[in-house]
PDB file of C-alpha atoms in Angstrom:
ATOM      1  CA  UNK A   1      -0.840 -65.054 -34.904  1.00 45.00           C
ATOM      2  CA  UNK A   2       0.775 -61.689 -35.163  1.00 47.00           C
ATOM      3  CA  UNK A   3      -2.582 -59.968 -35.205  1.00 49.00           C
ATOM      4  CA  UNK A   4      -3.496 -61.435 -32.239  1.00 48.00           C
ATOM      5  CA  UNK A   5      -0.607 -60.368 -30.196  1.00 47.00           C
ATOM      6  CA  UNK A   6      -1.104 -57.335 -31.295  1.00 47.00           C
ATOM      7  CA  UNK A   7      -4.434 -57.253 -30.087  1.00 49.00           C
ATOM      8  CA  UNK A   8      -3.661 -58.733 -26.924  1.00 49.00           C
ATOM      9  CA  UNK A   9      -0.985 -56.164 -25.898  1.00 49.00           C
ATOM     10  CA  UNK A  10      -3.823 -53.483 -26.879  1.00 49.00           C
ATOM     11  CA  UNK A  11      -6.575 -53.201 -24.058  1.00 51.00           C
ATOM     12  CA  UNK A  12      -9.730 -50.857 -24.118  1.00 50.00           C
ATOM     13  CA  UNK A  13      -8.768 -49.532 -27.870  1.00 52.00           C
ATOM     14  CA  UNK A  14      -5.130 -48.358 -27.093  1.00 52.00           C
ATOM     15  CA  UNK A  15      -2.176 -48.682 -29.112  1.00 54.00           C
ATOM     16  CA  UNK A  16       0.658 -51.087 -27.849  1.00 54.00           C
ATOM     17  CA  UNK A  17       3.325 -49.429 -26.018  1.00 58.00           C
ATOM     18  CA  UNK A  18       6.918 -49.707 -27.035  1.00 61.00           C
ATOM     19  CA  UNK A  19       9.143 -50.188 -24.454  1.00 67.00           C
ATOM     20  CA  UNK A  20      11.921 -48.961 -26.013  1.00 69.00           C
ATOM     21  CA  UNK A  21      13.647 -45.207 -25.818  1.00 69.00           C
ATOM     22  CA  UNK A  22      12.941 -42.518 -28.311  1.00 75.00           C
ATOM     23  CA  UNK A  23      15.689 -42.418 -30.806  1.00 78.00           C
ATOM     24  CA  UNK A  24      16.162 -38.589 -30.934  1.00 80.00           C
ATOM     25  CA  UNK A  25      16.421 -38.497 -27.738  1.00 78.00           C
ATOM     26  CA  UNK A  26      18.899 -41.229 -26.673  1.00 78.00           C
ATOM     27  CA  UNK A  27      20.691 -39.251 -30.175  1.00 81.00           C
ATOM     28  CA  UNK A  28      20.978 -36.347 -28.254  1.00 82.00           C
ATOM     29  CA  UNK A  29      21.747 -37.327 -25.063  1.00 79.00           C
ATOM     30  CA  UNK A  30      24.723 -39.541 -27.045  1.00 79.00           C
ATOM     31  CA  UNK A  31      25.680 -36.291 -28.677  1.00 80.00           C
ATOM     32  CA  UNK A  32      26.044 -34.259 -25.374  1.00 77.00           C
ATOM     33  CA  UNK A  33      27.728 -36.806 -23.186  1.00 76.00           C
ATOM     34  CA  UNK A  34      30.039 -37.126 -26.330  1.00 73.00           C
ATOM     35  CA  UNK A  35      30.928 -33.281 -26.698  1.00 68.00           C
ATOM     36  CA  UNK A  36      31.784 -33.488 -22.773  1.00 65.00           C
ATOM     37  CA  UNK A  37      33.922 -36.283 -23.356  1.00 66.00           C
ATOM     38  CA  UNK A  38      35.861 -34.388 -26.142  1.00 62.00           C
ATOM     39  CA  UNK A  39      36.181 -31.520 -24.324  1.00 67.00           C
ATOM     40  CA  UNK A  40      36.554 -32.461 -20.619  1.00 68.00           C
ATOM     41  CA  UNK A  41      38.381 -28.374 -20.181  1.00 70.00           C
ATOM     42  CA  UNK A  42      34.884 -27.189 -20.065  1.00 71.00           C
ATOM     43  CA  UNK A  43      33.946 -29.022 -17.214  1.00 72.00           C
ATOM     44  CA  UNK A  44      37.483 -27.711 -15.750  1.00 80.00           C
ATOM     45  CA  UNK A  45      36.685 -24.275 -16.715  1.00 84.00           C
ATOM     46  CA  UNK A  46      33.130 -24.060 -15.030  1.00 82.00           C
ATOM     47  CA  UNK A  47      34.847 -25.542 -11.686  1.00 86.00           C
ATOM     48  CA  UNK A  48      37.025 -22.780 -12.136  1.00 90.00           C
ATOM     49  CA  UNK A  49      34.858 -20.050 -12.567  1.00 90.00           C
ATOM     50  CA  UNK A  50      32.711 -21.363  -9.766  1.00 92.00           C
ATOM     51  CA  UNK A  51      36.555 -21.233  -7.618  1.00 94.00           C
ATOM     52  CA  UNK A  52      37.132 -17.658  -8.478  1.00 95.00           C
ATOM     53  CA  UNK A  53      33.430 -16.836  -7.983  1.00 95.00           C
ATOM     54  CA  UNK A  54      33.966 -17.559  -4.562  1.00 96.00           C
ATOM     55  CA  UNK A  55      37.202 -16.300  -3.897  1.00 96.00           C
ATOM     56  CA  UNK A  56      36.016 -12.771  -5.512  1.00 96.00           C
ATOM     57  CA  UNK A  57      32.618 -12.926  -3.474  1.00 95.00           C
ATOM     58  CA  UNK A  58      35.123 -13.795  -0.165  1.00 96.00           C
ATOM     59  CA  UNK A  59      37.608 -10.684  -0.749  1.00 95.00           C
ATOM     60  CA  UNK A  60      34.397  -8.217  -1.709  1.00 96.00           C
ATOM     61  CA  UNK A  61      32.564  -9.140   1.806  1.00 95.00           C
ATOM     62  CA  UNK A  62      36.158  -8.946   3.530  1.00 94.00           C
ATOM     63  CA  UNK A  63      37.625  -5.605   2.102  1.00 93.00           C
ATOM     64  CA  UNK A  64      33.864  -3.683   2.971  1.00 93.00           C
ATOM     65  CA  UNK A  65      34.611  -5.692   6.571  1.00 93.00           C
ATOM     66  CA  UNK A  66      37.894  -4.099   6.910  1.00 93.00           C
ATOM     67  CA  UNK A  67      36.644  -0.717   5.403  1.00 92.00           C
ATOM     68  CA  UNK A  68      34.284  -0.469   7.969  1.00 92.00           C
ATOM     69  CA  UNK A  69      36.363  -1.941  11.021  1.00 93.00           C
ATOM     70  CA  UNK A  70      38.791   0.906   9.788  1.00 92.00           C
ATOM     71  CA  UNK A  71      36.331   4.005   9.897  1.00 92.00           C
ATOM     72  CA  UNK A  72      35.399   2.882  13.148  1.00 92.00           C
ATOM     73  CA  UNK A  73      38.725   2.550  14.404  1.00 92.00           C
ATOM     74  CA  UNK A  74      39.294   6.118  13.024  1.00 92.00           C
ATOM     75  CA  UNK A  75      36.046   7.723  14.618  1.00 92.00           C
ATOM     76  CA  UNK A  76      37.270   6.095  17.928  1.00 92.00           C
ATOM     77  CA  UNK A  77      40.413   7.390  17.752  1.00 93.00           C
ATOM     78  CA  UNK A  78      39.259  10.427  16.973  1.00 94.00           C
ATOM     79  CA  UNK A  79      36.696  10.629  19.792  1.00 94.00           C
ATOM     80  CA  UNK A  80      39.714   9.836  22.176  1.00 94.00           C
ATOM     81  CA  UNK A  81      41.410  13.150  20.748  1.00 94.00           C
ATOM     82  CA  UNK A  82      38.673  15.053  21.411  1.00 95.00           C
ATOM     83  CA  UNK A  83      38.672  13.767  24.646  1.00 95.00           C
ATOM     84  CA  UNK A  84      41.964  14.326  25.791  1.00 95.00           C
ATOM     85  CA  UNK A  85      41.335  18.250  24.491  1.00 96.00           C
ATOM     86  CA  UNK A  86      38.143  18.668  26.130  1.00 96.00           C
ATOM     87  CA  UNK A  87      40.082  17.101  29.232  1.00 95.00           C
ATOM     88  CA  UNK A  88      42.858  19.990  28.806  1.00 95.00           C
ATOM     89  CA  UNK A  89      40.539  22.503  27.964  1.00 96.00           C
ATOM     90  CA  UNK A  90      38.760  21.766  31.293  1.00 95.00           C
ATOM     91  CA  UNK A  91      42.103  21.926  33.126  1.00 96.00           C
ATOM     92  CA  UNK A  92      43.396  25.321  31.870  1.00 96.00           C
ATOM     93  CA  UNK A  93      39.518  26.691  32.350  1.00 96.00           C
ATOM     94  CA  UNK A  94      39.905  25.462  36.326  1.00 95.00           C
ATOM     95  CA  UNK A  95      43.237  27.080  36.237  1.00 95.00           C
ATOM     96  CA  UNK A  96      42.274  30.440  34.992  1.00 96.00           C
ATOM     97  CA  UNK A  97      39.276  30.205  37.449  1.00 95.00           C
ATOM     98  CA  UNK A  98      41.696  29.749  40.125  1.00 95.00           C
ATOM     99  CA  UNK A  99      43.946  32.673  38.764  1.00 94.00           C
ATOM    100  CA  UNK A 100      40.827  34.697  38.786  1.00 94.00           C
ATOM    101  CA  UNK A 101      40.029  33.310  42.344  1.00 93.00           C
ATOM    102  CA  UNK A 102      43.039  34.730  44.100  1.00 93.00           C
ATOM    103  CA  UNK A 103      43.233  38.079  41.659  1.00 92.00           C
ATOM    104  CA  UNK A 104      39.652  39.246  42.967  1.00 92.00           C
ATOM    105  CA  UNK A 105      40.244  37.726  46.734  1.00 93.00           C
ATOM    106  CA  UNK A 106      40.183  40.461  49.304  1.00 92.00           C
ATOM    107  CA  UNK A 107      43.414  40.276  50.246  1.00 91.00           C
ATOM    108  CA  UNK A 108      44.935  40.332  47.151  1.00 92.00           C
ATOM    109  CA  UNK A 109      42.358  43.492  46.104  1.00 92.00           C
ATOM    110  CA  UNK A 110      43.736  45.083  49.282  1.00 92.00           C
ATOM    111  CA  UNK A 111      47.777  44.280  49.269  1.00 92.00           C
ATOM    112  CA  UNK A 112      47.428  45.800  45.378  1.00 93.00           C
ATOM    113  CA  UNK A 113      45.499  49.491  46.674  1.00 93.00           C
ATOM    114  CA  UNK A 114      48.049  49.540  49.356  1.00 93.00           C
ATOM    115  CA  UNK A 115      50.930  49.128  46.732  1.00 94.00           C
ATOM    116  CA  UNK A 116      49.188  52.042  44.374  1.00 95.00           C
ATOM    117  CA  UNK A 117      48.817  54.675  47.387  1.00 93.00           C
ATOM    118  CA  UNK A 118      45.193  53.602  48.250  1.00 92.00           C
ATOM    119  CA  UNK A 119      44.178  53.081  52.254  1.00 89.00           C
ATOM    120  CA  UNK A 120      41.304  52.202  54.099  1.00 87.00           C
ATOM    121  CA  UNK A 121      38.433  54.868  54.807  1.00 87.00           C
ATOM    122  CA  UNK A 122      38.230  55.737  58.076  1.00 87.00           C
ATOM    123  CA  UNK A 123      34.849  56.810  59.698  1.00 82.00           C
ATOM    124  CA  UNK A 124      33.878  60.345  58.931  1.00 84.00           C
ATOM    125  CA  UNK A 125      35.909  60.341  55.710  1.00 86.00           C
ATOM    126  CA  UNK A 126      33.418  59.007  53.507  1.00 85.00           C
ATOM    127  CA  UNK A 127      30.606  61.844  51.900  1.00 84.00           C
ATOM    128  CA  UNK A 128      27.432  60.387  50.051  1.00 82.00           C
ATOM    129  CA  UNK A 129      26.198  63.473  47.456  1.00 86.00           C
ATOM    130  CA  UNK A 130      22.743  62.445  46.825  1.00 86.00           C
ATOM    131  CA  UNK A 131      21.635  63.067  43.446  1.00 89.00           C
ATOM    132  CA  UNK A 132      18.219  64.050  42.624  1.00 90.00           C
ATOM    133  CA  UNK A 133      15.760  61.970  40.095  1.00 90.00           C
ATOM    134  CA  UNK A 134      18.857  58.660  40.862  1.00 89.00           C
ATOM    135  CA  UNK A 135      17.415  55.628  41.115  1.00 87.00           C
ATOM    136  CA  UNK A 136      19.982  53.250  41.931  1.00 84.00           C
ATOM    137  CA  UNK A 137      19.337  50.112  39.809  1.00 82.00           C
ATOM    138  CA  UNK A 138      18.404  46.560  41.144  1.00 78.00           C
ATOM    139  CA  UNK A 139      20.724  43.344  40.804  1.00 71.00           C
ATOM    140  CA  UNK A 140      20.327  41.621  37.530  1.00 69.00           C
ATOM    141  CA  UNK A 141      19.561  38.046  39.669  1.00 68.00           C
ATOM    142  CA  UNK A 142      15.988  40.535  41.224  1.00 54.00           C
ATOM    143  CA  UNK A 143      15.464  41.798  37.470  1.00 53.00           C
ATOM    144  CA  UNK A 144      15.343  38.473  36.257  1.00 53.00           C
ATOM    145  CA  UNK A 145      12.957  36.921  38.292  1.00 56.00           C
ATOM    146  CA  UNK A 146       8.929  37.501  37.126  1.00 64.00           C
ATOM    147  CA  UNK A 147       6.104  37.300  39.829  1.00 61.00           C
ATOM    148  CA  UNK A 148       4.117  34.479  38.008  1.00 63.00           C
ATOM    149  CA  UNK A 149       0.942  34.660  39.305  1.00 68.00           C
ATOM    150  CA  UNK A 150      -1.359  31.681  38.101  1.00 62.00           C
ATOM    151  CA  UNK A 151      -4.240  32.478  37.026  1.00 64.00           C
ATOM    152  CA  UNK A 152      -7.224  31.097  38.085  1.00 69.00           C
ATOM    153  CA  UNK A 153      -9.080  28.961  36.413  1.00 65.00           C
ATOM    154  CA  UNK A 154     -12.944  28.461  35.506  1.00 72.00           C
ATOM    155  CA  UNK A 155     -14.364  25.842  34.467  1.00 70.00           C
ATOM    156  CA  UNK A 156     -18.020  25.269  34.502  1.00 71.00           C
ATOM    157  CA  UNK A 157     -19.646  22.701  36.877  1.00 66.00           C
ATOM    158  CA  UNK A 158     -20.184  20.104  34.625  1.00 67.00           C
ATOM    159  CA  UNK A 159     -17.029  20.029  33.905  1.00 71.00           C
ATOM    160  CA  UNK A 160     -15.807  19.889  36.992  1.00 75.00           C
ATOM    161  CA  UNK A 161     -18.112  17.503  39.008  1.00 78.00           C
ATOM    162  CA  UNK A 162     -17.347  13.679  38.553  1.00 79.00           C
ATOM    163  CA  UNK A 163     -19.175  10.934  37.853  1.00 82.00           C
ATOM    164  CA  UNK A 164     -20.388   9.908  41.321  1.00 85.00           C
ATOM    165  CA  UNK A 165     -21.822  13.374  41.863  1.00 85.00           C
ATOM    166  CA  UNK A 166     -23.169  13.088  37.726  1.00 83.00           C
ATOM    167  CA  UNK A 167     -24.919  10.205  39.074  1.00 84.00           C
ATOM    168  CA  UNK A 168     -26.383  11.420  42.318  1.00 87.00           C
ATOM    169  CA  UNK A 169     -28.215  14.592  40.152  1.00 86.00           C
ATOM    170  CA  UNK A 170     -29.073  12.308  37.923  1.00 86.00           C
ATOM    171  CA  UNK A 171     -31.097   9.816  40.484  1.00 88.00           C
ATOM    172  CA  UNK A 172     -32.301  13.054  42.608  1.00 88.00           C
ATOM    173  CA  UNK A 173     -34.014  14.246  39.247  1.00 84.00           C
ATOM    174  CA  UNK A 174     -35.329  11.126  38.762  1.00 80.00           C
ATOM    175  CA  UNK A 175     -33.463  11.037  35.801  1.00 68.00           C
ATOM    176  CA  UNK A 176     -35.117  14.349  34.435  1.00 60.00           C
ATOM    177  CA  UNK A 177     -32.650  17.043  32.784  1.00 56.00           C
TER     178      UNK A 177
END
């Protein structure tokens, strides 16, 4: 009777299966869920090290934040310096302009010959000495400036014709070169 259980539990030539776990591995299985339960501080130790894993991840990405929210608060500050000194710089250039201004204006030219002895020329005072071979020499702003001519270009025909007129010569030479 045993044989033919057997055999009827085996179909098409294969063996019977057993149902039941493989011992080594229920063994080791046992042996692992038994070395957690002895030592539960390594599951408290990995939770831990995760924890700090975090929390050291957290302050790296929040000191390089601060680093760089702190250069740029230094580069802004600093282009706010340079600001305010281009600003004064501006102001004391106006003010020396302005100095210059009234130092050169005519009536300041002409209260300073008077106070040194100088007057005005009167008519028939004045002698020009011409001097033979002087040329007296243009303004700088006349020097500066080039006569730029353009020059003319040449192109050939073909070149220059465009494709309407291409097409006319073309159907006029009945398509002949």
């Amino acid at each position: 009777m045993r044989n033919f259980a057997l055999q009827k539990n085996c179909r098409a030539g294969y063996p019977a299966h057993d149902h039941r776990p493989n011992k080594k591995v229920v063994m080791q299985a046992a042996q692992i869920i038994h070395a957690y339960k002895q030592a539960p501080w390594r599951v408290q130790r990995q939770w831990v090290g995760a924890f700090l894993l975090f929390v050291i991840g957290a302050a790296m990405i929040a000191a390089l934040y601060l680093d760089v929210t702190a250069r740029a608060a230094v580069a802004g500050r600093e282009i706010q310096e340079m600001r305010f000194e281009i600003t004064t710089i501006q102001r004391s250039n106006a003010d020396l302009e302005t100095q210059l201004a009234k130092l050169t204006s005519t009536a300041e030219m002409e209260r300073r010959a008077i106070e040194r002895g100088y007057r005005p020329v009167l008519p028939g005072e004045l002698d020009y000495v011409p001097i033979p071979g002087f040329v007296a020499p243009e303004p700088a702003i006349l020097m500066a400036a080039e006569d730029v001519t353009v020059p003319e270009q040449t192109l050939p025909y073909e070149f220059s014709e465009s494709l309407v007129e291409w097409f006319d010569k073309r159907i006029k030479s009945g398509g002949a070169r």
